[in-house]
């Protein structure tokens, strides 16, 4: 979601979830994870982004769930599919995927009153070493962030961990878009930047459910929104990758609700 600045400092509307709500959110996120797994298998040279979108909608409805993004703020499709220099919110079309592309699949589902949200970036056929490294580092950044998502830590611990992994590898984290709380709404407080300072920010509490979603660029962190008013691309045209999990903070630490296996 778009970075709205320092909003969270001035309010404390973070909705804590009960264990039984977390189980419902596990169900929503399980649907998301299963669909991303299925889509991943369909990604190959020759497939169009529109075909992947149609497939995602068919699968989610078969589960008795609703595609979370379709109609959200007027978004036209079920899946966000962002290729190469597209960062997030790529709109499915008749674009054909080629070997060497990297493609980010971001999918959300609404099921029994709760949202699930996750994203992966996958290679199309063989990709360059640098593209493969970008994908790997972005996923590791996500897991570094998740590891910090425990009660008593601060929001900045998550942000700083992601940023450290990414920048140590020579890549950059997107600033204009952030992760978010998730629950009965797709976007809840707090906003979760992928850059920040350890020890800063709100205290993390048991019952928080967070969608952590690093967007990582090969070159500059600067991005721009294209003419369709949705698709975000890197300013320098270099590659971008995106991974996202929805996680619950439990008394035993982070619980990845959108785990893929
Ligand atoms: N994971 C993205 C986000 O949380 C997907 C939103 S797409 C939208 O911002 F269409 F729903 F906006
Ligand atoms: Co999200």
PDB file of C-alpha atoms and ligand atoms in Angstrom:
ATOM      1  CA  UNK A   1       0.000   0.000   0.000  1.00  0.00           C
ATOM      2  CA  UNK A   2       1.025   3.604  -0.478  1.00  0.00           C
ATOM      3  CA  UNK A   3       3.236   5.120   2.231  1.00  0.00           C
ATOM      4  CA  UNK A   4       1.006   7.616   4.042  1.00  0.00           C
ATOM      5  CA  UNK A   5       3.772   9.178   6.099  1.00  0.00           C
ATOM      6  CA  UNK A   6       3.801   9.322   9.884  1.00  0.00           C
ATOM      7  CA  UNK A   7       0.132   8.415  10.404  1.00  0.00           C
ATOM      8  CA  UNK A   8       0.730   5.655  12.910  1.00  0.00           C
ATOM      9  CA  UNK A   9       2.524   7.930  15.328  1.00  0.00           C
ATOM     10  CA  UNK A  10      -0.667   9.920  15.844  1.00  0.00           C
ATOM     11  CA  UNK A  11      -3.122   7.103  16.352  1.00  0.00           C
ATOM     12  CA  UNK A  12      -3.277   3.686  17.889  1.00  0.00           C
ATOM     13  CA  UNK A  13      -6.022   1.913  16.033  1.00  0.00           C
ATOM     14  CA  UNK A  14      -4.129  -1.324  15.750  1.00  0.00           C
ATOM     15  CA  UNK A  15      -6.647  -4.145  15.995  1.00  0.00           C
ATOM     16  CA  UNK A  16      -5.378  -7.086  18.038  1.00  0.00           C
ATOM     17  CA  UNK A  17      -6.749 -10.500  17.011  1.00  0.00           C
ATOM     18  CA  UNK A  18      -7.875 -13.300  19.306  1.00  0.00           C
ATOM     19  CA  UNK A  19      -6.466 -16.801  18.738  1.00  0.00           C
ATOM     20  CA  UNK A  20      -9.732 -17.904  17.103  1.00  0.00           C
ATOM     21  CA  UNK A  21      -9.557 -14.940  14.724  1.00  0.00           C
ATOM     22  CA  UNK A  22      -5.990 -15.835  13.850  1.00  0.00           C
ATOM     23  CA  UNK A  23      -7.226 -19.320  12.908  1.00  0.00           C
ATOM     24  CA  UNK A  24      -9.788 -17.739  10.557  1.00  0.00           C
ATOM     25  CA  UNK A  25      -7.043 -15.607   9.055  1.00  0.00           C
ATOM     26  CA  UNK A  26      -4.967 -18.734   8.594  1.00  0.00           C
ATOM     27  CA  UNK A  27      -7.784 -20.101   6.447  1.00  0.00           C
ATOM     28  CA  UNK A  28      -7.908 -16.958   4.247  1.00  0.00           C
ATOM     29  CA  UNK A  29      -4.140 -16.932   3.914  1.00  0.00           C
ATOM     30  CA  UNK A  30      -4.013 -20.654   3.208  1.00  0.00           C
ATOM     31  CA  UNK A  31      -6.226 -20.036   0.179  1.00  0.00           C
ATOM     32  CA  UNK A  32      -3.861 -17.282  -0.967  1.00  0.00           C
ATOM     33  CA  UNK A  33      -0.788 -19.484  -0.516  1.00  0.00           C
ATOM     34  CA  UNK A  34      -2.341 -22.383  -2.378  1.00  0.00           C
ATOM     35  CA  UNK A  35      -3.319 -20.168  -5.295  1.00  0.00           C
ATOM     36  CA  UNK A  36       0.139 -18.575  -5.501  1.00  0.00           C
ATOM     37  CA  UNK A  37       1.623 -22.079  -5.596  1.00  0.00           C
ATOM     38  CA  UNK A  38      -0.688 -23.029  -8.454  1.00  0.00           C
ATOM     39  CA  UNK A  39       0.079 -19.818 -10.371  1.00  0.00           C
ATOM     40  CA  UNK A  40       3.804 -20.321  -9.914  1.00  0.00           C
ATOM     41  CA  UNK A  41       3.526 -23.604 -11.791  1.00  0.00           C
ATOM     42  CA  UNK A  42       1.760 -21.848 -14.653  1.00  0.00           C
ATOM     43  CA  UNK A  43       4.468 -19.191 -15.064  1.00  0.00           C
ATOM     44  CA  UNK A  44       6.450 -20.079 -18.183  1.00  0.00           C
ATOM     45  CA  UNK A  45       7.417 -18.422 -21.485  1.00  0.00           C
ATOM     46  CA  UNK A  46       4.326 -17.873 -23.634  1.00  0.00           C
ATOM     47  CA  UNK A  47       1.716 -17.455 -20.917  1.00  0.00           C
ATOM     48  CA  UNK A  48      -0.015 -14.068 -20.680  1.00  0.00           C
ATOM     49  CA  UNK A  49      -0.467 -12.118 -17.466  1.00  0.00           C
ATOM     50  CA  UNK A  50      -4.206 -12.012 -18.206  1.00  0.00           C
ATOM     51  CA  UNK A  51      -4.369 -15.811 -18.252  1.00  0.00           C
ATOM     52  CA  UNK A  52      -2.768 -15.951 -14.802  1.00  0.00           C
ATOM     53  CA  UNK A  53      -5.298 -13.423 -13.517  1.00  0.00           C
ATOM     54  CA  UNK A  54      -8.257 -15.419 -14.861  1.00  0.00           C
ATOM     55  CA  UNK A  55      -6.833 -18.554 -13.315  1.00  0.00           C
ATOM     56  CA  UNK A  56      -6.454 -16.863  -9.914  1.00  0.00           C
ATOM     57  CA  UNK A  57     -10.066 -15.695  -9.937  1.00  0.00           C
ATOM     58  CA  UNK A  58     -11.379 -19.102 -10.938  1.00  0.00           C
ATOM     59  CA  UNK A  59      -9.396 -20.798  -8.167  1.00  0.00           C
ATOM     60  CA  UNK A  60     -10.396 -18.365  -5.428  1.00  0.00           C
ATOM     61  CA  UNK A  61     -14.096 -18.558  -6.282  1.00  0.00           C
ATOM     62  CA  UNK A  62     -13.899 -22.358  -6.315  1.00  0.00           C
ATOM     63  CA  UNK A  63     -12.776 -22.049  -2.675  1.00  0.00           C
ATOM     64  CA  UNK A  64     -15.879 -20.004  -1.882  1.00  0.00           C
ATOM     65  CA  UNK A  65     -13.690 -16.951  -1.335  1.00  0.00           C
ATOM     66  CA  UNK A  66     -13.631 -13.521  -2.969  1.00  0.00           C
ATOM     67  CA  UNK A  67     -10.638 -11.929  -4.728  1.00  0.00           C
ATOM     68  CA  UNK A  68      -9.604  -9.175  -2.319  1.00  0.00           C
ATOM     69  CA  UNK A  69      -8.106  -6.714  -4.789  1.00  0.00           C
ATOM     70  CA  UNK A  70     -10.852  -6.717  -7.431  1.00  0.00           C
ATOM     71  CA  UNK A  71     -12.740  -3.441  -7.057  1.00  0.00           C
ATOM     72  CA  UNK A  72     -10.545  -2.298  -4.160  1.00  0.00           C
ATOM     73  CA  UNK A  73     -10.107   1.442  -4.788  1.00  0.00           C
ATOM     74  CA  UNK A  74     -11.203   0.601  -8.330  1.00  0.00           C
ATOM     75  CA  UNK A  75      -8.453  -1.957  -9.026  1.00  0.00           C
ATOM     76  CA  UNK A  76      -9.709  -3.845 -12.113  1.00  0.00           C
ATOM     77  CA  UNK A  77      -8.390  -7.400 -11.551  1.00  0.00           C
ATOM     78  CA  UNK A  78      -7.921 -10.207  -9.017  1.00  0.00           C
ATOM     79  CA  UNK A  79      -4.154 -10.521  -9.309  1.00  0.00           C
ATOM     80  CA  UNK A  80      -1.399  -7.903  -9.348  1.00  0.00           C
ATOM     81  CA  UNK A  81       1.286  -9.090 -11.737  1.00  0.00           C
ATOM     82  CA  UNK A  82       4.408  -6.980 -12.075  1.00  0.00           C
ATOM     83  CA  UNK A  83       7.075  -7.844 -14.646  1.00  0.00           C
ATOM     84  CA  UNK A  84      10.772  -6.821 -14.539  1.00  0.00           C
ATOM     85  CA  UNK A  85      10.921  -3.051 -13.825  1.00  0.00           C
ATOM     86  CA  UNK A  86       7.327  -3.066 -12.586  1.00  0.00           C
ATOM     87  CA  UNK A  87       7.422  -2.887  -8.786  1.00  0.00           C
ATOM     88  CA  UNK A  88       3.817  -3.539  -7.708  1.00  0.00           C
ATOM     89  CA  UNK A  89       0.225  -3.216  -8.924  1.00  0.00           C
ATOM     90  CA  UNK A  90       0.938  -4.418 -12.465  1.00  0.00           C
ATOM     91  CA  UNK A  91      -2.413  -4.860 -14.224  1.00  0.00           C
ATOM     92  CA  UNK A  92      -2.966  -8.173 -16.028  1.00  0.00           C
ATOM     93  CA  UNK A  93      -3.186  -7.876 -19.811  1.00  0.00           C
ATOM     94  CA  UNK A  94      -2.382  -9.739 -23.032  1.00  0.00           C
ATOM     95  CA  UNK A  95       1.326  -9.289 -22.258  1.00  0.00           C
ATOM     96  CA  UNK A  96       3.218 -12.498 -22.987  1.00  0.00           C
ATOM     97  CA  UNK A  97       5.877 -13.606 -20.496  1.00  0.00           C
ATOM     98  CA  UNK A  98       9.325 -14.293 -21.965  1.00  0.00           C
ATOM     99  CA  UNK A  99      12.203 -16.423 -20.758  1.00  0.00           C
ATOM    100  CA  UNK A 100      14.485 -14.200 -18.674  1.00  0.00           C
ATOM    101  CA  UNK A 101      11.637 -12.115 -17.189  1.00  0.00           C
ATOM    102  CA  UNK A 102      11.023 -11.982 -13.463  1.00  0.00           C
ATOM    103  CA  UNK A 103       7.404 -11.720 -12.407  1.00  0.00           C
ATOM    104  CA  UNK A 104       5.839 -10.729  -9.100  1.00  0.00           C
ATOM    105  CA  UNK A 105       2.465 -12.267  -8.254  1.00  0.00           C
ATOM    106  CA  UNK A 106       0.526 -10.495  -5.496  1.00  0.00           C
ATOM    107  CA  UNK A 107      -2.790 -12.025  -4.476  1.00  0.00           C
ATOM    108  CA  UNK A 108      -5.394 -11.410  -1.787  1.00  0.00           C
ATOM    109  CA  UNK A 109      -8.479 -13.347  -0.705  1.00  0.00           C
ATOM    110  CA  UNK A 110     -11.458 -12.490   1.491  1.00  0.00           C
ATOM    111  CA  UNK A 111     -12.924 -15.494   3.271  1.00  0.00           C
ATOM    112  CA  UNK A 112     -15.353 -15.720   6.189  1.00  0.00           C
ATOM    113  CA  UNK A 113     -14.831 -12.122   7.221  1.00  0.00           C
ATOM    114  CA  UNK A 114     -11.041 -11.947   7.061  1.00  0.00           C
ATOM    115  CA  UNK A 115      -8.416 -11.023   4.489  1.00  0.00           C
ATOM    116  CA  UNK A 116      -5.326 -12.905   3.388  1.00  0.00           C
ATOM    117  CA  UNK A 117      -2.510 -11.285   1.395  1.00  0.00           C
ATOM    118  CA  UNK A 118       0.811 -12.594   0.062  1.00  0.00           C
ATOM    119  CA  UNK A 119       3.208 -12.159  -2.860  1.00  0.00           C
ATOM    120  CA  UNK A 120       6.068 -13.996  -4.530  1.00  0.00           C
ATOM    121  CA  UNK A 121       8.505 -13.207  -7.327  1.00  0.00           C
ATOM    122  CA  UNK A 122       9.375 -16.011  -9.734  1.00  0.00           C
ATOM    123  CA  UNK A 123      11.744 -16.376 -12.682  1.00  0.00           C
ATOM    124  CA  UNK A 124      10.372 -17.131 -16.147  1.00  0.00           C
ATOM    125  CA  UNK A 125      12.602 -19.850 -17.581  1.00  0.00           C
ATOM    126  CA  UNK A 126      16.288 -19.059 -17.108  1.00  0.00           C
ATOM    127  CA  UNK A 127      17.078 -15.601 -15.755  1.00  0.00           C
ATOM    128  CA  UNK A 128      20.324 -13.654 -15.294  1.00  0.00           C
ATOM    129  CA  UNK A 129      22.443 -14.259 -12.200  1.00  0.00           C
ATOM    130  CA  UNK A 130      21.670 -10.753 -10.998  1.00  0.00           C
ATOM    131  CA  UNK A 131      17.917 -11.249 -11.397  1.00  0.00           C
ATOM    132  CA  UNK A 132      18.100 -14.519  -9.464  1.00  0.00           C
ATOM    133  CA  UNK A 133      20.122 -12.808  -6.720  1.00  0.00           C
ATOM    134  CA  UNK A 134      17.566  -9.974  -6.502  1.00  0.00           C
ATOM    135  CA  UNK A 135      14.780 -12.509  -5.987  1.00  0.00           C
ATOM    136  CA  UNK A 136      16.774 -14.402  -3.352  1.00  0.00           C
ATOM    137  CA  UNK A 137      17.777 -11.300  -1.401  1.00  0.00           C
ATOM    138  CA  UNK A 138      14.211  -9.947  -1.393  1.00  0.00           C
ATOM    139  CA  UNK A 139      12.832 -13.191   0.019  1.00  0.00           C
ATOM    140  CA  UNK A 140      15.588 -13.317   2.634  1.00  0.00           C
ATOM    141  CA  UNK A 141      14.814  -9.705   3.563  1.00  0.00           C
ATOM    142  CA  UNK A 142      11.212 -10.709   4.157  1.00  0.00           C
ATOM    143  CA  UNK A 143      12.258 -13.586   6.421  1.00  0.00           C
ATOM    144  CA  UNK A 144      14.724 -11.368   8.306  1.00  0.00           C
ATOM    145  CA  UNK A 145      11.849  -8.963   8.941  1.00  0.00           C
ATOM    146  CA  UNK A 146       9.505 -11.750  10.022  1.00  0.00           C
ATOM    147  CA  UNK A 147      12.073 -13.009  12.542  1.00  0.00           C
ATOM    148  CA  UNK A 148      11.880  -9.640  14.339  1.00  0.00           C
ATOM    149  CA  UNK A 149       8.068  -9.755  14.517  1.00  0.00           C
ATOM    150  CA  UNK A 150       7.743 -10.756  18.179  1.00  0.00           C
ATOM    151  CA  UNK A 151       6.018  -9.218  21.179  1.00  0.00           C
ATOM    152  CA  UNK A 152       8.226  -6.705  22.959  1.00  0.00           C
ATOM    153  CA  UNK A 153      10.178  -5.798  19.833  1.00  0.00           C
ATOM    154  CA  UNK A 154       9.528  -2.543  17.980  1.00  0.00           C
ATOM    155  CA  UNK A 155       8.178  -1.976  14.487  1.00  0.00           C
ATOM    156  CA  UNK A 156      11.536  -0.470  13.531  1.00  0.00           C
ATOM    157  CA  UNK A 157      13.211  -3.814  14.297  1.00  0.00           C
ATOM    158  CA  UNK A 158      11.316  -5.364  11.382  1.00  0.00           C
ATOM    159  CA  UNK A 159      12.042  -2.443   9.054  1.00  0.00           C
ATOM    160  CA  UNK A 160      15.734  -2.260   9.921  1.00  0.00           C
ATOM    161  CA  UNK A 161      16.230  -6.010   9.449  1.00  0.00           C
ATOM    162  CA  UNK A 162      14.738  -5.911   5.953  1.00  0.00           C
ATOM    163  CA  UNK A 163      16.743  -2.834   4.997  1.00  0.00           C
ATOM    164  CA  UNK A 164      20.002  -4.317   6.298  1.00  0.00           C
ATOM    165  CA  UNK A 165      19.667  -7.509   4.250  1.00  0.00           C
ATOM    166  CA  UNK A 166      18.772  -5.598   1.099  1.00  0.00           C
ATOM    167  CA  UNK A 167      21.340  -2.824   1.279  1.00  0.00           C
ATOM    168  CA  UNK A 168      24.165  -5.136   2.338  1.00  0.00           C
ATOM    169  CA  UNK A 169      23.514  -6.977  -0.922  1.00  0.00           C
ATOM    170  CA  UNK A 170      23.795  -3.714  -2.885  1.00  0.00           C
ATOM    171  CA  UNK A 171      20.089  -3.351  -3.655  1.00  0.00           C
ATOM    172  CA  UNK A 172      17.583  -0.729  -2.446  1.00  0.00           C
ATOM    173  CA  UNK A 173      14.228  -0.786  -0.655  1.00  0.00           C
ATOM    174  CA  UNK A 174      11.250   1.075  -2.080  1.00  0.00           C
ATOM    175  CA  UNK A 175      10.119   3.910   0.254  1.00  0.00           C
ATOM    176  CA  UNK A 176       6.856   4.990  -1.348  1.00  0.00           C
ATOM    177  CA  UNK A 177       5.057   1.715  -0.581  1.00  0.00           C
ATOM    178  CA  UNK A 178       4.858  -0.168   2.693  1.00  0.00           C
ATOM    179  CA  UNK A 179       3.418  -3.254   4.375  1.00  0.00           C
ATOM    180  CA  UNK A 180       0.352  -3.039   6.613  1.00  0.00           C
ATOM    181  CA  UNK A 181      -1.776  -4.549   9.303  1.00  0.00           C
ATOM    182  CA  UNK A 182      -4.460  -6.897   7.983  1.00  0.00           C
ATOM    183  CA  UNK A 183      -7.651  -8.445   9.350  1.00  0.00           C
ATOM    184  CA  UNK A 184     -11.304  -7.587   8.745  1.00  0.00           C
ATOM    185  CA  UNK A 185      -9.874  -4.944   6.413  1.00  0.00           C
ATOM    186  CA  UNK A 186      -7.211  -5.458   3.753  1.00  0.00           C
ATOM    187  CA  UNK A 187      -5.222  -2.483   4.988  1.00  0.00           C
ATOM    188  CA  UNK A 188      -5.137  -1.812   8.724  1.00  0.00           C
ATOM    189  CA  UNK A 189      -2.670  -0.002  10.897  1.00  0.00           C
ATOM    190  CA  UNK A 190       0.242   0.006  11.329  1.00  0.00           C
ATOM    191  CA  UNK A 191       2.095   0.866   8.147  1.00  0.00           C
ATOM    192  CA  UNK A 192       5.250  -1.211   7.879  1.00  0.00           C
ATOM    193  CA  UNK A 193       8.105   0.498   6.031  1.00  0.00           C
ATOM    194  CA  UNK A 194      10.936  -1.669   4.732  1.00  0.00           C
ATOM    195  CA  UNK A 195      13.484   0.848   5.995  1.00  0.00           C
ATOM    196  CA  UNK A 196      13.912   2.182   9.499  1.00  0.00           C
ATOM    197  CA  UNK A 197      15.826   2.210  12.729  1.00  0.00           C
ATOM    198  CA  UNK A 198      16.099  -0.651  15.193  1.00  0.00           C
ATOM    199  CA  UNK A 199      14.401   0.116  18.519  1.00  0.00           C
ATOM    200  CA  UNK A 200      12.142   2.810  17.065  1.00  0.00           C
ATOM    201  CA  UNK A 201       8.424   2.816  16.391  1.00  0.00           C
ATOM    202  CA  UNK A 202       5.479   1.230  18.144  1.00  0.00           C
ATOM    203  CA  UNK A 203       5.869  -1.790  20.393  1.00  0.00           C
ATOM    204  CA  UNK A 204       4.791  -5.064  18.819  1.00  0.00           C
ATOM    205  CA  UNK A 205       2.137  -7.023  20.703  1.00  0.00           C
ATOM    206  CA  UNK A 206       0.724 -10.537  20.724  1.00  0.00           C
ATOM    207  CA  UNK A 207      -2.369 -10.581  18.495  1.00  0.00           C
ATOM    208  CA  UNK A 208      -1.067  -8.229  15.835  1.00  0.00           C
ATOM    209  CA  UNK A 209      -1.372  -9.565  12.288  1.00  0.00           C
ATOM    210  CA  UNK A 210       0.974  -7.916   9.816  1.00  0.00           C
ATOM    211  CA  UNK A 211       1.468  -8.108   6.052  1.00  0.00           C
ATOM    212  CA  UNK A 212       5.201  -7.552   5.637  1.00  0.00           C
ATOM    213  CA  UNK A 213       6.074  -6.884   2.010  1.00  0.00           C
ATOM    214  CA  UNK A 214       9.530  -5.741   0.929  1.00  0.00           C
ATOM    215  CA  UNK A 215       9.727  -4.284  -2.581  1.00  0.00           C
ATOM    216  CA  UNK A 216      13.379  -4.342  -3.589  1.00  0.00           C
ATOM    217  CA  UNK A 217      15.022  -2.592  -6.537  1.00  0.00           C
ATOM    218  CA  UNK A 218      18.200  -3.506  -8.353  1.00  0.00           C
ATOM    219  CA  UNK A 219      19.112   0.202  -8.759  1.00  0.00           C
ATOM    220  CA  UNK A 220      17.552   3.331  -7.280  1.00  0.00           C
ATOM    221  CA  UNK A 221      14.758   3.008  -4.713  1.00  0.00           C
ATOM    222  CA  UNK A 222      12.880   5.719  -6.591  1.00  0.00           C
ATOM    223  CA  UNK A 223       9.661   4.677  -8.310  1.00  0.00           C
ATOM    224  CA  UNK A 224       6.894   6.293 -10.330  1.00  0.00           C
ATOM    225  CA  UNK A 225       3.262   5.478 -11.066  1.00  0.00           C
ATOM    226  CA  UNK A 226       2.502   4.906 -14.757  1.00  0.00           C
ATOM    227  CA  UNK A 227      -0.307   6.307 -16.944  1.00  0.00           C
ATOM    228  CA  UNK A 228      -2.797   3.623 -15.904  1.00  0.00           C
ATOM    229  CA  UNK A 229      -2.681   5.234 -12.427  1.00  0.00           C
ATOM    230  CA  UNK A 230      -1.853   1.872 -10.803  1.00  0.00           C
ATOM    231  CA  UNK A 231       1.311   0.246 -12.036  1.00  0.00           C
ATOM    232  CA  UNK A 232       4.418   1.324 -10.132  1.00  0.00           C
ATOM    233  CA  UNK A 233       7.754   1.076 -11.984  1.00  0.00           C
ATOM    234  CA  UNK A 234      11.376   1.758 -11.097  1.00  0.00           C
ATOM    235  CA  UNK A 235      12.504   5.229 -12.104  1.00  0.00           C
ATOM    236  CA  UNK A 236      15.692   3.876 -13.711  1.00  0.00           C
ATOM    237  CA  UNK A 237      14.041   0.970 -15.541  1.00  0.00           C
ATOM    238  CA  UNK A 238      16.035  -1.622 -13.607  1.00  0.00           C
ATOM    239  CA  UNK A 239      14.517  -4.751 -12.066  1.00  0.00           C
ATOM    240  CA  UNK A 240      12.340  -4.981  -8.961  1.00  0.00           C
ATOM    241  CA  UNK A 241      11.204  -7.921  -6.806  1.00  0.00           C
ATOM    242  CA  UNK A 242       8.449  -8.286  -4.186  1.00  0.00           C
ATOM    243  CA  UNK A 243       7.675 -10.864  -1.507  1.00  0.00           C
ATOM    244  CA  UNK A 244       4.907 -10.710   1.073  1.00  0.00           C
ATOM    245  CA  UNK A 245       3.620 -12.827   3.941  1.00  0.00           C
ATOM    246  CA  UNK A 246       0.793 -12.196   6.378  1.00  0.00           C
ATOM    247  CA  UNK A 247       2.062 -13.150   9.838  1.00  0.00           C
ATOM    248  CA  UNK A 248       0.548 -13.255  13.308  1.00  0.00           C
ATOM    249  CA  UNK A 249       2.502 -12.316  16.399  1.00  0.00           C
ATOM    250  CA  UNK A 250       1.822 -15.065  18.929  1.00  0.00           C
ATOM    251  CA  UNK A 251       3.220 -15.654  22.407  1.00  0.00           C
ATOM    252  CA  UNK A 252       5.624 -18.106  20.757  1.00  0.00           C
ATOM    253  CA  UNK A 253       6.802 -15.610  18.120  1.00  0.00           C
ATOM    254  CA  UNK A 254       5.882 -14.998  14.493  1.00  0.00           C
ATOM    255  CA  UNK A 255       3.422 -17.404  12.859  1.00  0.00           C
ATOM    256  CA  UNK A 256       3.436 -17.242   9.035  1.00  0.00           C
ATOM    257  CA  UNK A 257      -0.245 -17.550   8.104  1.00  0.00           C
ATOM    258  CA  UNK A 258       0.440 -17.508   4.343  1.00  0.00           C
ATOM    259  CA  UNK A 259       3.138 -20.194   4.495  1.00  0.00           C
ATOM    260  CA  UNK A 260       3.392 -21.840   1.074  1.00  0.00           C
ATOM    261  CA  UNK A 261       3.985 -25.450   2.182  1.00  0.00           C
TER     262      UNK A 261
HETATM  263  N1  LIG B   1      -0.387  -6.424  -1.437  1.00  0.00           N
HETATM  264  C1  LIG B   1      -0.779  -5.167  -2.040  1.00  0.00           C
HETATM  265  C2  LIG B   1      -1.057  -4.166  -0.966  1.00  0.00           C
HETATM  266  O1  LIG B   1      -1.298  -4.545   0.140  1.00  0.00           O
HETATM  267  C3  LIG B   1      -1.878  -5.360  -2.987  1.00  0.00           C
HETATM  268  C4  LIG B   1      -2.921  -4.319  -3.081  1.00  0.00           C
HETATM  269  S1  LIG B   1      -3.535  -4.263  -4.667  1.00  0.00           S
HETATM  270  C5  LIG B   1      -4.947  -3.393  -4.590  1.00  0.00           C
HETATM  271  O2  LIG B   1      -0.992  -2.967  -1.184  1.00  0.00           O
HETATM  272  F1  LIG B   1      -5.460  -3.383  -5.733  1.00  0.00           F
HETATM  273  F2  LIG B   1      -5.753  -3.976  -3.760  1.00  0.00           F
HETATM  274  F3  LIG B   1      -4.695  -2.171  -4.140  1.00  0.00           F
HETATM  275 CO1  LIG B   2      -0.255  -6.255   1.008  1.00  0.00          CO
END
